[in-house]
Short mmCIF file of C-alpha atoms in Angstrom, two decimals:
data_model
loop_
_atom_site.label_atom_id
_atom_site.label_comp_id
_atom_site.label_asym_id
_atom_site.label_seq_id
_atom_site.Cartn_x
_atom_site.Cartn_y
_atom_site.Cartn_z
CA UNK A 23 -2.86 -114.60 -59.74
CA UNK A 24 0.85 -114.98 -60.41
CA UNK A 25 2.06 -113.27 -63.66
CA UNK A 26 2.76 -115.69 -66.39
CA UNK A 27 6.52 -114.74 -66.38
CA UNK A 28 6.64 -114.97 -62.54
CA UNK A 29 5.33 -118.80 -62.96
CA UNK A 30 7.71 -119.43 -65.50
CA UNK A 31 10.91 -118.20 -63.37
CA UNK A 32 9.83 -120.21 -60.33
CA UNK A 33 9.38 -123.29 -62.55
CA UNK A 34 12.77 -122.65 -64.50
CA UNK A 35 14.05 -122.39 -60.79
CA UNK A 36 12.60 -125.17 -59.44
CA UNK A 37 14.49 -127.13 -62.28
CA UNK A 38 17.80 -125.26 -62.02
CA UNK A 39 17.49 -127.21 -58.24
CA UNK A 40 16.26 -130.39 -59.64
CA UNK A 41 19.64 -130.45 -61.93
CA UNK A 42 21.65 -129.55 -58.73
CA UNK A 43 20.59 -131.94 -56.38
CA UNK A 44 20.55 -134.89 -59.08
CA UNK A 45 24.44 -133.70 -59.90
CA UNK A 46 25.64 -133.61 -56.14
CA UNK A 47 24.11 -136.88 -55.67
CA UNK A 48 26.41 -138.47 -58.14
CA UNK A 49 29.09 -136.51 -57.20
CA UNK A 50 28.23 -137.89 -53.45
CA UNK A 51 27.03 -141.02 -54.08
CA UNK A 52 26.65 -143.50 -51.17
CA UNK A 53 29.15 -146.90 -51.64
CA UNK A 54 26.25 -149.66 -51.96
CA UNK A 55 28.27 -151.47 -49.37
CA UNK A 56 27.55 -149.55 -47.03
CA UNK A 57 23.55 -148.50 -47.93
CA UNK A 58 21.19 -149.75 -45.83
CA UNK A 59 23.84 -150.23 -42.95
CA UNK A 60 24.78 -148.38 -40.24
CA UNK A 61 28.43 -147.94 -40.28
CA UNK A 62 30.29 -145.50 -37.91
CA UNK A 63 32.84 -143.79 -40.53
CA UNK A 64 35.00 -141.65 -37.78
CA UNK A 65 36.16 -145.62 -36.03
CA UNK A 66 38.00 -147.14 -38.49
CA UNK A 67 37.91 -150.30 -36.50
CA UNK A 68 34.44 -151.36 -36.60
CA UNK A 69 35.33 -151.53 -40.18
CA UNK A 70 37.75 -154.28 -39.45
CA UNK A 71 38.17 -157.74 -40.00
CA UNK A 72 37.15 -159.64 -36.40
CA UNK A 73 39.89 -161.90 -35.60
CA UNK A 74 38.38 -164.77 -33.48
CA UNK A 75 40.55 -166.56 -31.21
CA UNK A 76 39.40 -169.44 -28.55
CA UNK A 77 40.86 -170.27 -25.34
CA UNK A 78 39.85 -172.51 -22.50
CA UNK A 79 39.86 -171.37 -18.80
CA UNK A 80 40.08 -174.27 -17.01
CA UNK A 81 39.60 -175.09 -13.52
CA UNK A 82 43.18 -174.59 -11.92
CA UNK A 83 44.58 -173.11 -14.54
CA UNK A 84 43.04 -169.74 -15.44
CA UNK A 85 45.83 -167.46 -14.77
CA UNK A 86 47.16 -169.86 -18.25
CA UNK A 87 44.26 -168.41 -20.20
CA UNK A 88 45.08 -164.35 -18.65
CA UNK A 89 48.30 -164.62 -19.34
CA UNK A 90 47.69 -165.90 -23.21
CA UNK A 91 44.88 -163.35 -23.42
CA UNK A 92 46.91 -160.59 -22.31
CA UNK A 93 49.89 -161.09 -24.46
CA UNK A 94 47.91 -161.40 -27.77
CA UNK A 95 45.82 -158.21 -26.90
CA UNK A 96 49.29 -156.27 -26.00
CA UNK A 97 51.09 -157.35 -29.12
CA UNK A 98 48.55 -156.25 -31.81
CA UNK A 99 46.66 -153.44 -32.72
CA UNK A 100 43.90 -155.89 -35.03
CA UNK A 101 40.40 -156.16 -34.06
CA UNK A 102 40.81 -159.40 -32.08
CA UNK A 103 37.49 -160.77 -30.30
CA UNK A 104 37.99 -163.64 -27.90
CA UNK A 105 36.30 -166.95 -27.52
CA UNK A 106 37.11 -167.96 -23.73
CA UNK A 107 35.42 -171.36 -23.46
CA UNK A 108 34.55 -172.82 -20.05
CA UNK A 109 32.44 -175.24 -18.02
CA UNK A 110 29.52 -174.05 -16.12
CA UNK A 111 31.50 -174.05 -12.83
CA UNK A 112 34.68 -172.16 -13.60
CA UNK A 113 32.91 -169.21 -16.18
CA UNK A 114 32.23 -166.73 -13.40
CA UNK A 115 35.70 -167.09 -11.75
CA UNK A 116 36.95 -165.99 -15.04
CA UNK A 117 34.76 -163.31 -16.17
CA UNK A 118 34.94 -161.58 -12.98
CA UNK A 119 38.75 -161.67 -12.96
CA UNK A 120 38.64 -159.77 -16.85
CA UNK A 121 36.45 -157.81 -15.63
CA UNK A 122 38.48 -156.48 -12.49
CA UNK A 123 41.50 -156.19 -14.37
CA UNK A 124 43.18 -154.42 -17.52
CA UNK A 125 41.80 -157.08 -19.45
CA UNK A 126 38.72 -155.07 -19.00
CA UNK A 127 38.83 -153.66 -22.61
CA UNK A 128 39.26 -156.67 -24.67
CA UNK A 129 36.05 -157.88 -26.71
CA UNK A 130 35.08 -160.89 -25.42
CA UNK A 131 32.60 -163.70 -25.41
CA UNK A 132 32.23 -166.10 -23.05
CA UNK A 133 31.02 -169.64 -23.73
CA UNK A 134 29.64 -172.74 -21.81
CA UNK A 135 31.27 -176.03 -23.10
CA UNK A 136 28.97 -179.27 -22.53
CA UNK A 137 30.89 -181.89 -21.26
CA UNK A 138 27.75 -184.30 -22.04
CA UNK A 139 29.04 -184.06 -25.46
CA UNK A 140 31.71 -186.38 -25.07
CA UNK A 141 30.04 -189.21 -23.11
CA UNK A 142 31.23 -192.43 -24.36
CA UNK A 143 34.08 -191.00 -26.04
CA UNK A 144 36.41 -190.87 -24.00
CA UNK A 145 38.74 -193.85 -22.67
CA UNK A 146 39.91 -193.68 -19.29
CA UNK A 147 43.58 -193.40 -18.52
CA UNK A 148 45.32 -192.90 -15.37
CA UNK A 149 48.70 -192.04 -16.50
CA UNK A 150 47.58 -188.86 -17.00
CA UNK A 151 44.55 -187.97 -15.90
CA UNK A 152 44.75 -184.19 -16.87
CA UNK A 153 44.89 -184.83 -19.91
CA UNK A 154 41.32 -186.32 -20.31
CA UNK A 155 39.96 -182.96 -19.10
CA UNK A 156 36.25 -182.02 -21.29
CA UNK A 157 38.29 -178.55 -22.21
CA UNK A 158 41.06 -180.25 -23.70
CA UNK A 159 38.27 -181.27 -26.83
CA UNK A 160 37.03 -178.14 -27.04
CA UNK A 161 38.89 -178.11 -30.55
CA UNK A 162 36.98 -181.18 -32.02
CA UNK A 163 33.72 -178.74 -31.76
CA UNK A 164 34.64 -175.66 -33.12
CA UNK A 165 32.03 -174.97 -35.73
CA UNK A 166 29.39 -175.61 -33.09
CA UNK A 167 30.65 -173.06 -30.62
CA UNK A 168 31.60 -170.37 -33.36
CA UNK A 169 28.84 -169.58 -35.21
CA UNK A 170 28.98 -166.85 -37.69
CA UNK A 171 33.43 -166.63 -38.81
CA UNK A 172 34.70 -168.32 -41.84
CA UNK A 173 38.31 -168.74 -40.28
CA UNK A 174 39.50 -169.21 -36.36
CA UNK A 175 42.18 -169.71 -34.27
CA UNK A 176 42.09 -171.88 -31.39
CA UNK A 177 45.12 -172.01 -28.96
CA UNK A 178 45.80 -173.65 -26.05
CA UNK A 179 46.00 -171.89 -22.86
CA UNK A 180 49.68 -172.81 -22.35
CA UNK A 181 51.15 -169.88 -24.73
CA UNK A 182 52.52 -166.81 -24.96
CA UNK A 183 52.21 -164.91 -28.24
CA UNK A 184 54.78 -161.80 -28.86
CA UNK A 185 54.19 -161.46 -32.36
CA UNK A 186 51.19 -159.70 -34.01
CA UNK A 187 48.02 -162.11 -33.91
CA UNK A 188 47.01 -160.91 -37.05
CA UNK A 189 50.27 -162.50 -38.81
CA UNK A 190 49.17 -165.65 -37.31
CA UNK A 191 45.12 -165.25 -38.70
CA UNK A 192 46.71 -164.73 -42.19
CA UNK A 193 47.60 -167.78 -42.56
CA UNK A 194 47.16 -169.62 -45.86
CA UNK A 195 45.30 -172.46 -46.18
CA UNK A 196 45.11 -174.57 -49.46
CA UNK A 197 41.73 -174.93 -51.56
CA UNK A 198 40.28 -178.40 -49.67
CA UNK A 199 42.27 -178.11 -46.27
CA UNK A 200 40.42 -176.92 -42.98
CA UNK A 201 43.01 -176.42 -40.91
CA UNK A 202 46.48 -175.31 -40.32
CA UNK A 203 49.16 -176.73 -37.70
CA UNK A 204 52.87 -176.92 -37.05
CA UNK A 205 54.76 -179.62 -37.85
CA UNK A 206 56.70 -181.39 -35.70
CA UNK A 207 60.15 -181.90 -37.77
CA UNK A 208 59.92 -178.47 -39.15
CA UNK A 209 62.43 -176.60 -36.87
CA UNK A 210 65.84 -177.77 -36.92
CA UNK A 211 66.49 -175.59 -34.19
CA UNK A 212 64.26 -177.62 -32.12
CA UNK A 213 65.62 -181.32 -33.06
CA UNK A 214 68.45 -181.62 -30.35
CA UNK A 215 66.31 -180.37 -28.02
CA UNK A 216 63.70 -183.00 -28.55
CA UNK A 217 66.28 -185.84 -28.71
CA UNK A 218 66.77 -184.90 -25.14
CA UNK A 219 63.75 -185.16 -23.68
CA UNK A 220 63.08 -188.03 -25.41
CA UNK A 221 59.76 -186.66 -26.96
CA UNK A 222 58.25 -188.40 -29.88
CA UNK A 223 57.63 -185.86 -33.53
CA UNK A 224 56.10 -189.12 -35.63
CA UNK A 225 53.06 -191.15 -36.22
CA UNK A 226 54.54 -193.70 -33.81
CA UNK A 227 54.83 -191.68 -30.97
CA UNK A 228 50.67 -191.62 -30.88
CA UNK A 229 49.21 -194.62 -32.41
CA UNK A 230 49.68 -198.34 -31.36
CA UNK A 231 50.68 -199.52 -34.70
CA UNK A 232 50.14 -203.24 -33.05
CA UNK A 233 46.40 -202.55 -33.75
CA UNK A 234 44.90 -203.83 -36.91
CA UNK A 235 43.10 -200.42 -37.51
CA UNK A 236 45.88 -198.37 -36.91
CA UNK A 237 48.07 -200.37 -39.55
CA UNK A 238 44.97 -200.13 -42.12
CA UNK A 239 45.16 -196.75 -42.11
CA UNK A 240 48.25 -197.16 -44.45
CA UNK A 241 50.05 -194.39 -42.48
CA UNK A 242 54.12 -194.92 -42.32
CA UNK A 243 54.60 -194.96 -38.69
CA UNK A 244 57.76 -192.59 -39.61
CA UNK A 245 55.07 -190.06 -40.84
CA UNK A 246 55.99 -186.65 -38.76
CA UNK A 247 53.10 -185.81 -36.65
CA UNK A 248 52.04 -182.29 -35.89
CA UNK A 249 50.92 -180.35 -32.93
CA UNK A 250 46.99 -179.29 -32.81
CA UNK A 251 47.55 -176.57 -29.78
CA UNK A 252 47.67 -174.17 -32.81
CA UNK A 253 44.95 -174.60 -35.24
CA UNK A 254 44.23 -171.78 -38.09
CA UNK A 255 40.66 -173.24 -39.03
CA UNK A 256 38.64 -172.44 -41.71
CA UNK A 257 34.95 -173.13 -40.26
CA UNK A 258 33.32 -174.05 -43.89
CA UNK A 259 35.94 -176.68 -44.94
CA UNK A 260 35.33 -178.21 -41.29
CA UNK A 261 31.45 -178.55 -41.61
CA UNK A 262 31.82 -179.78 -44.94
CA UNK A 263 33.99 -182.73 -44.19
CA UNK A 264 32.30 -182.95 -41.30
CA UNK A 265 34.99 -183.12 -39.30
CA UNK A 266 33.80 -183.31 -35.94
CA UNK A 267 31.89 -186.66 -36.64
CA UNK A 268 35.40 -187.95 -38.00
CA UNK A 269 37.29 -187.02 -34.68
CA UNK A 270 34.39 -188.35 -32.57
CA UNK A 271 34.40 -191.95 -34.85
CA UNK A 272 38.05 -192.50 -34.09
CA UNK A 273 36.93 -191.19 -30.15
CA UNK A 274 34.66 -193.90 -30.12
CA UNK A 275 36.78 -196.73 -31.93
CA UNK A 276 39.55 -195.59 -29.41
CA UNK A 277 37.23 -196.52 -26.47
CA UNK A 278 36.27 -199.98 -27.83
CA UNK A 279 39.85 -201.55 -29.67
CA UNK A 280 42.50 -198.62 -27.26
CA UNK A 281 44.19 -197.52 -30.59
CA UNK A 282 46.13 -194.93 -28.68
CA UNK A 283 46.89 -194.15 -25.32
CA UNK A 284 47.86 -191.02 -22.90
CA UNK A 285 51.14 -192.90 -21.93
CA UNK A 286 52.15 -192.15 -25.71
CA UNK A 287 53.19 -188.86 -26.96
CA UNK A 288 50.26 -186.88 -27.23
CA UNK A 289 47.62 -188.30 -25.22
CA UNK A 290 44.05 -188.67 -26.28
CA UNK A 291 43.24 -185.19 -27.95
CA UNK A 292 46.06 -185.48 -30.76
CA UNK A 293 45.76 -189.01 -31.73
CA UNK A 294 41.77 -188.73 -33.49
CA UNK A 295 43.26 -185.14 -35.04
CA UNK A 296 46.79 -187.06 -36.61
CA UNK A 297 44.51 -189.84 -38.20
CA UNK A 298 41.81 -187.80 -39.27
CA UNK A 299 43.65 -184.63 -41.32
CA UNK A 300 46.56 -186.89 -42.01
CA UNK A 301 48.21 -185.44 -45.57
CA UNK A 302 44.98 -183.02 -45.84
CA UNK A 303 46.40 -179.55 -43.64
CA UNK A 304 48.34 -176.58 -44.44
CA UNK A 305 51.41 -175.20 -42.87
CA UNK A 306 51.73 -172.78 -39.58
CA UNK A 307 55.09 -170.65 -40.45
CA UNK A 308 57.34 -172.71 -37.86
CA UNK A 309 58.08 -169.29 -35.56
CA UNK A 310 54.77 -169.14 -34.87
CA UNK A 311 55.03 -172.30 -32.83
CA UNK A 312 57.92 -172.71 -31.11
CA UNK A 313 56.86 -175.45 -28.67
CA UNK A 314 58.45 -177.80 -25.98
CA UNK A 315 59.25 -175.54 -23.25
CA UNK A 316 57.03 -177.63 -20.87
CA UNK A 317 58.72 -181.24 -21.47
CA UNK A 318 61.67 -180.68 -19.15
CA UNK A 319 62.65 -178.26 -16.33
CA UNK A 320 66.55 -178.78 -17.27
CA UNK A 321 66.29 -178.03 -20.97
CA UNK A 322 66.25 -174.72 -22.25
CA UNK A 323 66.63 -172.70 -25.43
CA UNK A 324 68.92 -170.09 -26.00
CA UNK A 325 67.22 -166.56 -25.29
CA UNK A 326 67.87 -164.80 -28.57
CA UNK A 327 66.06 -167.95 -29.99
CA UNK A 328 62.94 -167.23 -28.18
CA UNK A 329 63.22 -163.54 -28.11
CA UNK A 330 62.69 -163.97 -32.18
CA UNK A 331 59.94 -166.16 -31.48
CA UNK A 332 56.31 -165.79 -32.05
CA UNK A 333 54.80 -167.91 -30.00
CA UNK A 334 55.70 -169.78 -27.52
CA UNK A 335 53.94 -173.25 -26.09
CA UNK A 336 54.79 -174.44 -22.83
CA UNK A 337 53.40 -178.09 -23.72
CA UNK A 338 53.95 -181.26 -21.78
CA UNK A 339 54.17 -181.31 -17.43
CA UNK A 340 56.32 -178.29 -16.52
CA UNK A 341 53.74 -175.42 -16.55
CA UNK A 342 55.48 -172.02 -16.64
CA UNK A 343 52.41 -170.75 -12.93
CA UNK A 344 53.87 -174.23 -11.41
CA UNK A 345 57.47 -174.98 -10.18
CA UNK A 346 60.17 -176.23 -11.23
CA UNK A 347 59.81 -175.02 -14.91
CA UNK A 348 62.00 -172.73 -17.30
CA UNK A 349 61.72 -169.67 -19.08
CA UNK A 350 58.95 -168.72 -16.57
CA UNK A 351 60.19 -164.77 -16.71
CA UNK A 352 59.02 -164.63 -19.93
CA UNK A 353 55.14 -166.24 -19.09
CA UNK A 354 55.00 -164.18 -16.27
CA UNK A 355 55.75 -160.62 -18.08
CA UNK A 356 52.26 -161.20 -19.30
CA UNK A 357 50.39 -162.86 -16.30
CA UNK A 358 47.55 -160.53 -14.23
CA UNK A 359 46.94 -161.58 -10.59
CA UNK A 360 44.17 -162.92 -10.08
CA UNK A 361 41.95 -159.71 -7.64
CA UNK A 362 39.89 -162.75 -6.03
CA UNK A 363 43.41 -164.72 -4.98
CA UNK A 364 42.08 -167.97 -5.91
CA UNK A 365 44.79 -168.45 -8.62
CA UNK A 366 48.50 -168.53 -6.85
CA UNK A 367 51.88 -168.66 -8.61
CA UNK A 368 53.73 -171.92 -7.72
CA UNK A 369 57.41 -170.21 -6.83
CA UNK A 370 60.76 -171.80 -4.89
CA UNK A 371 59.92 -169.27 -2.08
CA UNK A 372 56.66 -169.60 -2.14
#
């Protein structure tokens, strides 16, 4: 048997360590953010906000979707994870060519678009047939293809982005508003340029104001429009306005009274997204759209101009892989060959 002093010294110990432990513990304490997770502390980047971004990789036009892939991963050191949306037939054509490229290290996901989806909706046109492509209303369905981010950004495949992405993702968008695009009038720099080409930056340039419906709307035909191949979205707003069903109501009405057509402006993807978040959107900071360079192969802007740029959209028929177009040296600084050859360049010489 112990002494009684031992007893008491090994007690008066054990309590000396009791105090100690209970001390480092609150000197030590665990964040309760991060209990119960498993967080690696030494990679600062898990710790990071995702930035989603969508793209389409569309039959023919893939290299469109490398190229804007590849100059948003270059330009930014943010946490960027890719939404590369594609029918059933053209998904392995792309994954194989990220794969068997430098593209190999960007966090992607890849994901099947049903074209079922829009059966019914869509009014056939044959003034422009490419423009009735499934992938081009990808956009209408965002909150059913992203599940789990409060705020996305969708762009078409036709860019080229040479600022920082995450510039873009912050983005403010006002209490009520679930998305964010450029408007059309708000670069003076651009307003000769579009008097050139003739292109159309109002309400009347998309909607046949001839039609009852359109006219009911109450929407000044002078209104200036705005361009949804940049969309800032916040995913909560959208679901709560539901407004997928809205787009797919004026789809549908579109089909049955031809309230807008592809020979207009924007063809048959703007039109629904004008009417339906007409005076309800926030504002894309105007560099970060700079847009037109597809409408003519003779017009072009000055190069300082679009070296300050942040993005640049090569909408309307002169793609930047097809010939004749302009500025193409600065679309191809970012465009990967395609390792399977499937996807060619469209050159003079070639």
């Amino acid at each position: 048997i112990l002494p009684l002093v031992s007893v008491n010294q090994i007690l008066l110990l054990l309590l000396v360590l009791t105090v100690c432990a209970i001390l480092y513990n609150k000197v030590h304490q665990v964040p309760s953010a991060l209990k119960n997770e498993t967080v690696d502390l030494e990679n600062p980047e898990e710790m990071e906000e995702e930035i989603p971004v969508v793209i389409c990789a569309a039959a023919g036009r893939m290299g469109a979707a490398i190229a804007a892939i590849s100059s948003i991963y270059s330009n930014t050191e943010a946490n960027v994870l890719f939404y590369i949306v594609g029918l059933k037939t053209t998904i392995p054509h792309i994954r194989k060519w990220i794969e068997n490229s430098k593209l190999k290290e960007i966090k992607f996901k890849v994901v099947e678009f049903n074209p079922m989806v829009l059966k019914g909706k869509i009014r056939q046109d044959a003034s422009r047939p490419e423009l009735l492509q499934p992938l081009n209303f990808v956009r209408f369905y965002l909150p059913l293809l992203i599940q789990k981010h409060e705020k996305v950004i969708y762009l078409d495949d036709d860019i080229i982005v040479q600022g920082d992405i995450q510039e873009l993702y912050n983005t403010k968008l006002a209490p009520g508003h679930a998305a964010a695009f450029s408007d059309d009038c708000d670069l003076p720099s651009t307003h000769e340029m579009v008097r050139s080409v003739g292109m159309q930056n109002t309400y009347m340039g998309f909607l046949d104001y001839r039609k009852q419906a359109i006219r009911d709307l109450g929407i000044s035909p002078s209104t200036c429009s705005f361009n949804p191949g940049v969309i800032v979205a916040n995913m909560t707003e959208w679901k709560h306005q539901r407004i997928t069903k809205q787009l797919e109501k004026w789809m549908q009405r579109n089909v049955e009274e031809n309230l807008y057509s592809s020979t207009l402006g924007g063809g048959v993807a703007t039109s629904p997204m004008l009417i339906v978040f007409h005076g309800k959107y926030s504002t894309i900071n105007p560099m970060w759209h700079i847009r037109h360079l597809g409408w003519s192969p003779d017009t072009r802007y000055s190069e300082h101009f679009l070296q300050e740029a942040k993005l640049l959209h090569w909408n309307g028929r002169y793609k930047p892989w097809d010939y004749p177009s302009v500025h193409t040296d600065l679309w191809e600084n970012w465009f990967i060959p395609d390792p399977s050859g499937k996807f060619k360049l469209t050159r003079p010489d070639s």
